[in-house]
Amino acid sequence: MISEYGVKIIDSHVHMGTYGPYEIKIEDLVKEMDRFGAAQAVISDIGLNSLDEQGGERFPDIDTISLNSRSLKIINEYGDRFLLLFWIRPLFDQNQDRLNLFLYENRDRIGGLKVHPRTAGVPFNSADYSPYIEVCRRQKIPFCIHTEGDGYSNMEYVYEAASNNPDVTFVAVHMDLGGDRERASDYISGCPNLYGDTTFVSKEEMQRAIEKCGPEKILFGTDALVFGRDSYDRYDGFYGSVLESFGRDAAENVFYKNARKLFWKEKYE
């Protein structure tokens, strides 16, 4: 476990909430973070997916800001342990002015926007995302996108958006889940404002991504506790491998400083 190294770790990709077979209680997440050694995390509520498995709207009578407000209230009970990603629903809410105001009012507790394009029902190459990219530009926050070759979340869609908006930070969550991680690394290395996270990435794939993209472009993330209370076990040895292969500065970037820089806006020389 990372806790044996006695270093500060930030998990850039954790969840709470209920969706389909997943039921993640934040108190269980906190316990596992403590066991693993994650001091802080960037969290999103998986229960805010727009569509159910049959493609129907899950929250026909509740607006997106109200839904995320509930999540924000929950994490606020844990002090600065968590920073929220605002989960967007492009089919149902595009009130840019209201969203900008809400994000500004909660700027110390919200780190960025999050979308799972397939469960949102809108491919990421759609113009429907333009208002959200503009929100990220105005608020100076990252846009985190689930990436997978499913026709909705394709890595090339995120790369194109990042290339067309060089003043907005994009995070390719999973770096192409179940796909070509080498190609995903090519996209990340070729675009200064595009980052990747290690969620469901193997130790070997992580090392190749760091070697190609540089340790300042990769964030440690786990998807905890999507796969239950052993979610962190799959990342055992990750910190040690980066420390051994790339040194302490690189390990600090991947496992801590990159997240602080992107989501908390903490500056490092």
PDB file of C-alpha atoms in Angstrom:
ATOM      1  CA  MET A   1       0.000   0.000   0.000  1.00  0.00           C
ATOM      2  CA  ILE A   2       1.071   3.597  -0.635  1.00  0.00           C
ATOM      3  CA  SER A   3       0.611   4.371   3.054  1.00  0.00           C
ATOM      4  CA  GLU A   4       3.890   2.578   3.786  1.00  0.00           C
ATOM      5  CA  TYR A   5       5.823   5.356   2.024  1.00  0.00           C
ATOM      6  CA  GLY A   6       4.521   8.076   4.343  1.00  0.00           C
ATOM      7  CA  VAL A   7       3.896  10.515   1.468  1.00  0.00           C
ATOM      8  CA  LYS A   8       0.863  12.628   0.606  1.00  0.00           C
ATOM      9  CA  ILE A   9      -1.296  11.103  -2.125  1.00  0.00           C
ATOM     10  CA  ILE A  10      -4.225  12.593  -4.024  1.00  0.00           C
ATOM     11  CA  ASP A  11      -6.603  10.322  -5.906  1.00  0.00           C
ATOM     12  CA  SER A  12      -7.830  12.333  -8.884  1.00  0.00           C
ATOM     13  CA  HIS A  13     -10.749  10.014  -9.685  1.00  0.00           C
ATOM     14  CA  VAL A  14     -13.087   8.598  -7.035  1.00  0.00           C
ATOM     15  CA  HIS A  15     -16.868   8.245  -6.830  1.00  0.00           C
ATOM     16  CA  MET A  16     -19.813   8.218  -4.514  1.00  0.00           C
ATOM     17  CA  GLY A  17     -23.473   7.509  -5.239  1.00  0.00           C
ATOM     18  CA  THR A  18     -25.600   4.762  -6.757  1.00  0.00           C
ATOM     19  CA  TYR A  19     -25.941   3.779 -10.409  1.00  0.00           C
ATOM     20  CA  GLY A  20     -26.954   0.362 -11.728  1.00  0.00           C
ATOM     21  CA  PRO A  21     -24.948  -2.259  -9.803  1.00  0.00           C
ATOM     22  CA  TYR A  22     -22.748   0.368  -8.147  1.00  0.00           C
ATOM     23  CA  GLU A  23     -23.493   1.653  -4.661  1.00  0.00           C
ATOM     24  CA  ILE A  24     -20.679   3.713  -3.185  1.00  0.00           C
ATOM     25  CA  LYS A  25     -21.047   5.136   0.292  1.00  0.00           C
ATOM     26  CA  ILE A  26     -18.700   7.989   1.030  1.00  0.00           C
ATOM     27  CA  GLU A  27     -17.986   6.673   4.517  1.00  0.00           C
ATOM     28  CA  ASP A  28     -16.738   3.406   2.978  1.00  0.00           C
ATOM     29  CA  LEU A  29     -14.649   5.364   0.506  1.00  0.00           C
ATOM     30  CA  VAL A  30     -13.019   7.353   3.320  1.00  0.00           C
ATOM     31  CA  LYS A  31     -12.108   4.160   5.169  1.00  0.00           C
ATOM     32  CA  GLU A  32     -10.448   2.693   2.100  1.00  0.00           C
ATOM     33  CA  MET A  33      -8.640   5.936   1.346  1.00  0.00           C
ATOM     34  CA  ASP A  34      -7.253   5.847   4.875  1.00  0.00           C
ATOM     35  CA  ARG A  35      -6.156   2.245   4.462  1.00  0.00           C
ATOM     36  CA  PHE A  36      -4.487   2.942   1.135  1.00  0.00           C
ATOM     37  CA  GLY A  37      -2.942   6.249   2.134  1.00  0.00           C
ATOM     38  CA  ALA A  38      -4.876   8.750  -0.017  1.00  0.00           C
ATOM     39  CA  ALA A  39      -5.038  12.023   1.879  1.00  0.00           C
ATOM     40  CA  GLN A  40      -7.395  13.789  -0.542  1.00  0.00           C
ATOM     41  CA  ALA A  41      -9.459  12.992  -3.614  1.00  0.00           C
ATOM     42  CA  VAL A  42     -11.302  14.574  -6.516  1.00  0.00           C
ATOM     43  CA  ILE A  43     -14.795  13.081  -6.378  1.00  0.00           C
ATOM     44  CA  SER A  44     -17.828  12.896  -8.633  1.00  0.00           C
ATOM     45  CA  ASP A  45     -21.245  11.426  -7.976  1.00  0.00           C
ATOM     46  CA  ILE A  46     -21.756   8.396 -10.217  1.00  0.00           C
ATOM     47  CA  GLY A  47     -25.434   8.562  -9.320  1.00  0.00           C
ATOM     48  CA  LEU A  48     -25.830  11.656 -11.508  1.00  0.00           C
ATOM     49  CA  ASN A  49     -25.535   9.779 -14.801  1.00  0.00           C
ATOM     50  CA  SER A  50     -28.214  11.261 -17.050  1.00  0.00           C
ATOM     51  CA  LEU A  51     -29.613   8.082 -18.612  1.00  0.00           C
ATOM     52  CA  ASP A  52     -30.513   4.682 -17.267  1.00  0.00           C
ATOM     53  CA  GLU A  53     -29.525   1.448 -19.001  1.00  0.00           C
ATOM     54  CA  GLN A  54     -32.596   1.705 -21.246  1.00  0.00           C
ATOM     55  CA  GLY A  55     -31.753   5.255 -22.299  1.00  0.00           C
ATOM     56  CA  GLY A  56     -34.419   6.973 -20.204  1.00  0.00           C
ATOM     57  CA  GLU A  57     -33.839  10.168 -18.232  1.00  0.00           C
ATOM     58  CA  ARG A  58     -33.165   9.352 -14.606  1.00  0.00           C
ATOM     59  CA  PHE A  59     -34.068  12.736 -13.103  1.00  0.00           C
ATOM     60  CA  PRO A  60     -36.909  14.254 -15.137  1.00  0.00           C
ATOM     61  CA  ASP A  61     -37.954  16.640 -12.374  1.00  0.00           C
ATOM     62  CA  ILE A  62     -34.624  17.752 -10.872  1.00  0.00           C
ATOM     63  CA  ASP A  63     -32.190  20.199 -12.458  1.00  0.00           C
ATOM     64  CA  THR A  64     -28.481  19.495 -12.610  1.00  0.00           C
ATOM     65  CA  ILE A  65     -27.430  22.219 -10.207  1.00  0.00           C
ATOM     66  CA  SER A  66     -29.771  20.854  -7.541  1.00  0.00           C
ATOM     67  CA  LEU A  67     -28.359  17.348  -8.044  1.00  0.00           C
ATOM     68  CA  ASN A  68     -24.759  18.500  -7.708  1.00  0.00           C
ATOM     69  CA  SER A  69     -25.687  20.692  -4.750  1.00  0.00           C
ATOM     70  CA  ARG A  70     -26.673  17.531  -2.868  1.00  0.00           C
ATOM     71  CA  SER A  71     -23.268  16.014  -3.624  1.00  0.00           C
ATOM     72  CA  LEU A  72     -21.523  19.182  -2.544  1.00  0.00           C
ATOM     73  CA  LYS A  73     -23.361  19.161   0.771  1.00  0.00           C
ATOM     74  CA  ILE A  74     -22.209  15.587   1.420  1.00  0.00           C
ATOM     75  CA  ILE A  75     -18.524  16.210   0.749  1.00  0.00           C
ATOM     76  CA  ASN A  76     -18.540  19.421   2.771  1.00  0.00           C
ATOM     77  CA  GLU A  77     -19.015  17.281   5.862  1.00  0.00           C
ATOM     78  CA  TYR A  78     -15.454  16.013   5.300  1.00  0.00           C
ATOM     79  CA  GLY A  79     -13.723  19.380   5.280  1.00  0.00           C
ATOM     80  CA  ASP A  80     -11.058  19.652   2.591  1.00  0.00           C
ATOM     81  CA  ARG A  81     -10.764  15.885   2.103  1.00  0.00           C
ATOM     82  CA  PHE A  82     -12.660  16.082  -1.204  1.00  0.00           C
ATOM     83  CA  LEU A  83     -13.017  18.436  -4.141  1.00  0.00           C
ATOM     84  CA  LEU A  84     -16.110  17.934  -6.306  1.00  0.00           C
ATOM     85  CA  LEU A  85     -16.311  17.502 -10.057  1.00  0.00           C
ATOM     86  CA  PHE A  86     -19.624  18.944 -11.267  1.00  0.00           C
ATOM     87  CA  TRP A  87     -21.370  16.173 -13.266  1.00  0.00           C
ATOM     88  CA  ILE A  88     -22.997  17.684 -16.364  1.00  0.00           C
ATOM     89  CA  ARG A  89     -26.091  16.546 -18.313  1.00  0.00           C
ATOM     90  CA  PRO A  90     -25.868  18.126 -21.796  1.00  0.00           C
ATOM     91  CA  LEU A  91     -29.244  16.750 -22.961  1.00  0.00           C
ATOM     92  CA  PHE A  92     -31.135  18.448 -20.178  1.00  0.00           C
ATOM     93  CA  ASP A  93     -29.256  21.481 -18.820  1.00  0.00           C
ATOM     94  CA  GLN A  94     -27.404  24.095 -20.831  1.00  0.00           C
ATOM     95  CA  ASN A  95     -28.006  27.218 -18.784  1.00  0.00           C
ATOM     96  CA  GLN A  96     -24.501  28.603 -18.972  1.00  0.00           C
ATOM     97  CA  ASP A  97     -25.212  31.697 -16.866  1.00  0.00           C
ATOM     98  CA  ARG A  98     -26.638  29.708 -13.939  1.00  0.00           C
ATOM     99  CA  LEU A  99     -23.815  27.203 -14.081  1.00  0.00           C
ATOM    100  CA  ASN A 100     -21.167  29.926 -14.154  1.00  0.00           C
ATOM    101  CA  LEU A 101     -22.719  31.589 -11.127  1.00  0.00           C
ATOM    102  CA  PHE A 102     -22.952  28.318  -9.184  1.00  0.00           C
ATOM    103  CA  LEU A 103     -19.357  27.388  -9.961  1.00  0.00           C
ATOM    104  CA  TYR A 104     -18.119  30.827  -8.991  1.00  0.00           C
ATOM    105  CA  GLU A 105     -20.015  30.776  -5.708  1.00  0.00           C
ATOM    106  CA  ASN A 106     -18.532  27.354  -4.893  1.00  0.00           C
ATOM    107  CA  ARG A 107     -15.123  27.842  -6.500  1.00  0.00           C
ATOM    108  CA  ASP A 108     -13.275  26.631  -3.400  1.00  0.00           C
ATOM    109  CA  ARG A 109     -15.134  23.297  -3.358  1.00  0.00           C
ATOM    110  CA  ILE A 110     -15.553  22.450  -7.073  1.00  0.00           C
ATOM    111  CA  GLY A 111     -12.493  21.501  -9.091  1.00  0.00           C
ATOM    112  CA  GLY A 112     -13.915  21.021 -12.584  1.00  0.00           C
ATOM    113  CA  LEU A 113     -16.601  19.512 -14.811  1.00  0.00           C
ATOM    114  CA  LYS A 114     -17.137  15.782 -15.422  1.00  0.00           C
ATOM    115  CA  VAL A 115     -18.991  13.877 -18.124  1.00  0.00           C
ATOM    116  CA  HIS A 116     -19.446  10.268 -19.174  1.00  0.00           C
ATOM    117  CA  PRO A 117     -20.516  10.885 -22.792  1.00  0.00           C
ATOM    118  CA  ARG A 118     -22.266   7.535 -23.309  1.00  0.00           C
ATOM    119  CA  THR A 119     -24.444   7.764 -20.201  1.00  0.00           C
ATOM    120  CA  ALA A 120     -25.003  11.426 -21.042  1.00  0.00           C
ATOM    121  CA  GLY A 121     -26.361  10.316 -24.423  1.00  0.00           C
ATOM    122  CA  VAL A 122     -24.207  12.811 -26.347  1.00  0.00           C
ATOM    123  CA  PRO A 123     -20.952  11.963 -28.186  1.00  0.00           C
ATOM    124  CA  PHE A 124     -18.105  14.210 -27.123  1.00  0.00           C
ATOM    125  CA  ASN A 125     -17.593  15.475 -30.680  1.00  0.00           C
ATOM    126  CA  SER A 126     -21.007  17.155 -30.475  1.00  0.00           C
ATOM    127  CA  ALA A 127     -21.423  20.931 -30.437  1.00  0.00           C
ATOM    128  CA  ASP A 128     -23.600  20.409 -27.349  1.00  0.00           C
ATOM    129  CA  TYR A 129     -20.384  20.467 -25.303  1.00  0.00           C
ATOM    130  CA  SER A 130     -19.317  23.905 -26.535  1.00  0.00           C
ATOM    131  CA  PRO A 131     -21.154  25.765 -23.715  1.00  0.00           C
ATOM    132  CA  TYR A 132     -19.423  23.595 -21.122  1.00  0.00           C
ATOM    133  CA  ILE A 133     -16.007  24.162 -22.668  1.00  0.00           C
ATOM    134  CA  GLU A 134     -16.732  27.869 -22.496  1.00  0.00           C
ATOM    135  CA  VAL A 135     -17.670  27.504 -18.821  1.00  0.00           C
ATOM    136  CA  CYS A 136     -14.322  25.805 -18.156  1.00  0.00           C
ATOM    137  CA  ARG A 137     -12.543  28.590 -19.984  1.00  0.00           C
ATOM    138  CA  ARG A 138     -14.303  31.289 -18.000  1.00  0.00           C
ATOM    139  CA  GLN A 139     -13.940  29.546 -14.639  1.00  0.00           C
ATOM    140  CA  LYS A 140     -10.388  28.313 -15.380  1.00  0.00           C
ATOM    141  CA  ILE A 141     -11.268  24.746 -14.402  1.00  0.00           C
ATOM    142  CA  PRO A 142     -10.513  21.386 -16.093  1.00  0.00           C
ATOM    143  CA  PHE A 143     -12.973  19.321 -18.108  1.00  0.00           C
ATOM    144  CA  CYS A 144     -12.711  15.604 -17.168  1.00  0.00           C
ATOM    145  CA  ILE A 145     -14.067  13.152 -19.746  1.00  0.00           C
ATOM    146  CA  HIS A 146     -14.508   9.394 -19.551  1.00  0.00           C
ATOM    147  CA  THR A 147     -12.652   8.054 -22.613  1.00  0.00           C
ATOM    148  CA  GLU A 148     -13.452   4.787 -24.346  1.00  0.00           C
ATOM    149  CA  GLY A 149     -13.819   3.691 -27.961  1.00  0.00           C
ATOM    150  CA  ASP A 150     -17.615   3.477 -27.806  1.00  0.00           C
ATOM    151  CA  GLY A 151     -18.572   6.108 -30.377  1.00  0.00           C
ATOM    152  CA  TYR A 152     -19.371   8.544 -27.574  1.00  0.00           C
ATOM    153  CA  SER A 153     -16.176   8.856 -25.553  1.00  0.00           C
ATOM    154  CA  ASN A 154     -13.486   8.271 -28.159  1.00  0.00           C
ATOM    155  CA  MET A 155     -10.038   9.536 -27.326  1.00  0.00           C
ATOM    156  CA  GLU A 156      -9.786  11.361 -30.627  1.00  0.00           C
ATOM    157  CA  TYR A 157     -12.876  13.411 -29.760  1.00  0.00           C
ATOM    158  CA  VAL A 158     -11.215  14.662 -26.591  1.00  0.00           C
ATOM    159  CA  TYR A 159      -7.948  15.324 -28.399  1.00  0.00           C
ATOM    160  CA  GLU A 160      -9.763  17.361 -31.044  1.00  0.00           C
ATOM    161  CA  ALA A 161     -11.583  19.430 -28.418  1.00  0.00           C
ATOM    162  CA  ALA A 162      -8.342  20.037 -26.524  1.00  0.00           C
ATOM    163  CA  SER A 163      -6.490  21.002 -29.699  1.00  0.00           C
ATOM    164  CA  ASN A 164      -9.230  23.460 -30.668  1.00  0.00           C
ATOM    165  CA  ASN A 165      -9.299  25.005 -27.180  1.00  0.00           C
ATOM    166  CA  PRO A 166      -5.663  25.379 -26.095  1.00  0.00           C
ATOM    167  CA  ASP A 167      -6.581  27.641 -23.176  1.00  0.00           C
ATOM    168  CA  VAL A 168      -8.806  24.981 -21.549  1.00  0.00           C
ATOM    169  CA  THR A 169      -7.470  21.982 -19.609  1.00  0.00           C
ATOM    170  CA  PHE A 170      -8.865  18.548 -20.513  1.00  0.00           C
ATOM    171  CA  VAL A 171      -8.338  15.285 -18.623  1.00  0.00           C
ATOM    172  CA  ALA A 172      -8.749  12.025 -20.547  1.00  0.00           C
ATOM    173  CA  VAL A 173     -10.038   9.740 -17.810  1.00  0.00           C
ATOM    174  CA  HIS A 174      -8.861   6.123 -18.309  1.00  0.00           C
ATOM    175  CA  MET A 175      -6.683   7.114 -21.291  1.00  0.00           C
ATOM    176  CA  ASP A 176      -9.011   5.087 -23.566  1.00  0.00           C
ATOM    177  CA  LEU A 177     -10.632   2.393 -21.413  1.00  0.00           C
ATOM    178  CA  GLY A 178     -10.005  -1.046 -22.909  1.00  0.00           C
ATOM    179  CA  GLY A 179      -8.339   0.554 -25.924  1.00  0.00           C
ATOM    180  CA  ASP A 180      -4.956   1.528 -27.309  1.00  0.00           C
ATOM    181  CA  ARG A 181      -3.046   3.172 -24.473  1.00  0.00           C
ATOM    182  CA  GLU A 182      -0.031   3.830 -26.701  1.00  0.00           C
ATOM    183  CA  ARG A 183      -2.176   5.892 -29.064  1.00  0.00           C
ATOM    184  CA  ALA A 184      -3.804   7.639 -26.105  1.00  0.00           C
ATOM    185  CA  SER A 185      -0.347   8.584 -24.852  1.00  0.00           C
ATOM    186  CA  ASP A 186       0.477   9.960 -28.291  1.00  0.00           C
ATOM    187  CA  TYR A 187      -2.557  12.230 -28.080  1.00  0.00           C
ATOM    188  CA  ILE A 188      -1.645  13.402 -24.566  1.00  0.00           C
ATOM    189  CA  SER A 189       2.015  14.002 -25.372  1.00  0.00           C
ATOM    190  CA  GLY A 190       1.053  15.940 -28.511  1.00  0.00           C
ATOM    191  CA  CYS A 191      -1.335  18.351 -26.785  1.00  0.00           C
ATOM    192  CA  PRO A 192      -0.037  20.596 -23.967  1.00  0.00           C
ATOM    193  CA  ASN A 193      -3.462  21.079 -22.348  1.00  0.00           C
ATOM    194  CA  LEU A 194      -4.488  17.394 -22.427  1.00  0.00           C
ATOM    195  CA  TYR A 195      -3.781  15.136 -19.436  1.00  0.00           C
ATOM    196  CA  GLY A 196      -4.434  11.480 -18.654  1.00  0.00           C
ATOM    197  CA  ASP A 197      -5.229   9.549 -15.484  1.00  0.00           C
ATOM    198  CA  THR A 198      -4.235   6.051 -14.406  1.00  0.00           C
ATOM    199  CA  THR A 199      -7.734   4.668 -13.782  1.00  0.00           C
ATOM    200  CA  PHE A 200      -7.800   1.007 -14.919  1.00  0.00           C
ATOM    201  CA  VAL A 201      -4.379   1.496 -16.473  1.00  0.00           C
ATOM    202  CA  SER A 202      -1.879  -1.258 -15.731  1.00  0.00           C
ATOM    203  CA  LYS A 203       1.398  -0.541 -13.977  1.00  0.00           C
ATOM    204  CA  GLU A 204       3.280  -1.148 -17.218  1.00  0.00           C
ATOM    205  CA  GLU A 205       0.943   1.075 -19.238  1.00  0.00           C
ATOM    206  CA  MET A 206       1.325   3.817 -16.632  1.00  0.00           C
ATOM    207  CA  GLN A 207       5.099   3.670 -16.873  1.00  0.00           C
ATOM    208  CA  ARG A 208       5.015   3.856 -20.673  1.00  0.00           C
ATOM    209  CA  ALA A 209       2.626   6.811 -20.501  1.00  0.00           C
ATOM    210  CA  ILE A 210       4.903   8.653 -18.070  1.00  0.00           C
ATOM    211  CA  GLU A 211       7.917   7.941 -20.263  1.00  0.00           C
ATOM    212  CA  LYS A 212       6.166   9.252 -23.386  1.00  0.00           C
ATOM    213  CA  CYS A 213       4.140  12.129 -21.938  1.00  0.00           C
ATOM    214  CA  GLY A 214       6.278  13.166 -18.985  1.00  0.00           C
ATOM    215  CA  PRO A 215       5.325  12.844 -15.308  1.00  0.00           C
ATOM    216  CA  GLU A 216       3.720  16.296 -15.354  1.00  0.00           C
ATOM    217  CA  LYS A 217       0.953  15.068 -17.717  1.00  0.00           C
ATOM    218  CA  ILE A 218      -0.280  11.965 -15.854  1.00  0.00           C
ATOM    219  CA  LEU A 219      -2.517  11.954 -12.764  1.00  0.00           C
ATOM    220  CA  PHE A 220      -2.982   9.107 -10.324  1.00  0.00           C
ATOM    221  CA  GLY A 221      -6.638   8.032 -10.312  1.00  0.00           C
ATOM    222  CA  THR A 222      -8.430   4.829  -9.304  1.00  0.00           C
ATOM    223  CA  ASP A 223     -12.240   4.946  -9.787  1.00  0.00           C
ATOM    224  CA  ALA A 224     -12.623   3.885  -6.133  1.00  0.00           C
ATOM    225  CA  LEU A 225     -14.875   2.375  -4.964  1.00  0.00           C
ATOM    226  CA  VAL A 226     -16.475   1.265  -8.239  1.00  0.00           C
ATOM    227  CA  PHE A 227     -15.186  -2.259  -7.678  1.00  0.00           C
ATOM    228  CA  GLY A 228     -15.912  -2.424  -4.004  1.00  0.00           C
ATOM    229  CA  ARG A 229     -13.662  -2.258  -1.011  1.00  0.00           C
ATOM    230  CA  ASP A 230     -10.753  -3.878  -2.832  1.00  0.00           C
ATOM    231  CA  SER A 231     -10.727  -1.151  -5.513  1.00  0.00           C
ATOM    232  CA  TYR A 232      -7.385   0.171  -4.303  1.00  0.00           C
ATOM    233  CA  ASP A 233      -5.703  -3.227  -4.288  1.00  0.00           C
ATOM    234  CA  ARG A 234      -5.176  -3.134  -8.059  1.00  0.00           C
ATOM    235  CA  TYR A 235      -2.928  -0.081  -7.572  1.00  0.00           C
ATOM    236  CA  ASP A 236      -0.646  -1.681  -5.028  1.00  0.00           C
ATOM    237  CA  GLY A 237       2.953  -1.093  -6.093  1.00  0.00           C
ATOM    238  CA  PHE A 238       2.187   1.779  -8.465  1.00  0.00           C
ATOM    239  CA  TYR A 239       3.931   4.431  -6.374  1.00  0.00           C
ATOM    240  CA  GLY A 240       6.998   2.301  -5.812  1.00  0.00           C
ATOM    241  CA  SER A 241       7.344   1.562  -9.524  1.00  0.00           C
ATOM    242  CA  VAL A 242       7.259   5.261 -10.454  1.00  0.00           C
ATOM    243  CA  LEU A 243       9.653   6.114  -7.643  1.00  0.00           C
ATOM    244  CA  GLU A 244      12.102   3.465  -8.791  1.00  0.00           C
ATOM    245  CA  SER A 245      11.861   4.197 -12.514  1.00  0.00           C
ATOM    246  CA  PHE A 246      11.542   7.985 -12.594  1.00  0.00           C
ATOM    247  CA  GLY A 247      12.570   9.341  -9.198  1.00  0.00           C
ATOM    248  CA  ARG A 248      10.880  11.196  -6.354  1.00  0.00           C
ATOM    249  CA  ASP A 249      10.069  14.388  -8.271  1.00  0.00           C
ATOM    250  CA  ALA A 250       8.197  12.404 -10.918  1.00  0.00           C
ATOM    251  CA  ALA A 251       6.334  10.384  -8.283  1.00  0.00           C
ATOM    252  CA  GLU A 252       5.273  13.554  -6.492  1.00  0.00           C
ATOM    253  CA  ASN A 253       3.944  14.987  -9.753  1.00  0.00           C
ATOM    254  CA  VAL A 254       1.910  11.922 -10.696  1.00  0.00           C
ATOM    255  CA  PHE A 255       0.561  11.106  -7.244  1.00  0.00           C
ATOM    256  CA  TYR A 256       0.073  14.562  -5.767  1.00  0.00           C
ATOM    257  CA  LYS A 257       1.274  17.752  -7.425  1.00  0.00           C
ATOM    258  CA  ASN A 258      -0.492  17.420 -10.778  1.00  0.00           C
ATOM    259  CA  ALA A 259      -3.869  17.133  -9.068  1.00  0.00           C
ATOM    260  CA  ARG A 260      -3.133  20.075  -6.802  1.00  0.00           C
ATOM    261  CA  LYS A 261      -2.068  22.132  -9.820  1.00  0.00           C
ATOM    262  CA  LEU A 262      -5.083  21.296 -11.994  1.00  0.00           C
ATOM    263  CA  PHE A 263      -7.920  21.138  -9.474  1.00  0.00           C
ATOM    264  CA  TRP A 264      -6.751  23.187  -6.479  1.00  0.00           C
ATOM    265  CA  LYS A 265      -4.738  25.645  -8.622  1.00  0.00           C
ATOM    266  CA  GLU A 266      -1.685  25.237  -6.429  1.00  0.00           C
ATOM    267  CA  LYS A 267       1.448  26.531  -8.136  1.00  0.00           C
ATOM    268  CA  TYR A 268       4.767  24.704  -8.175  1.00  0.00           C
ATOM    269  CA  GLU A 269       8.117  25.927  -9.433  1.00  0.00           C
TER     270      GLU A 269
END
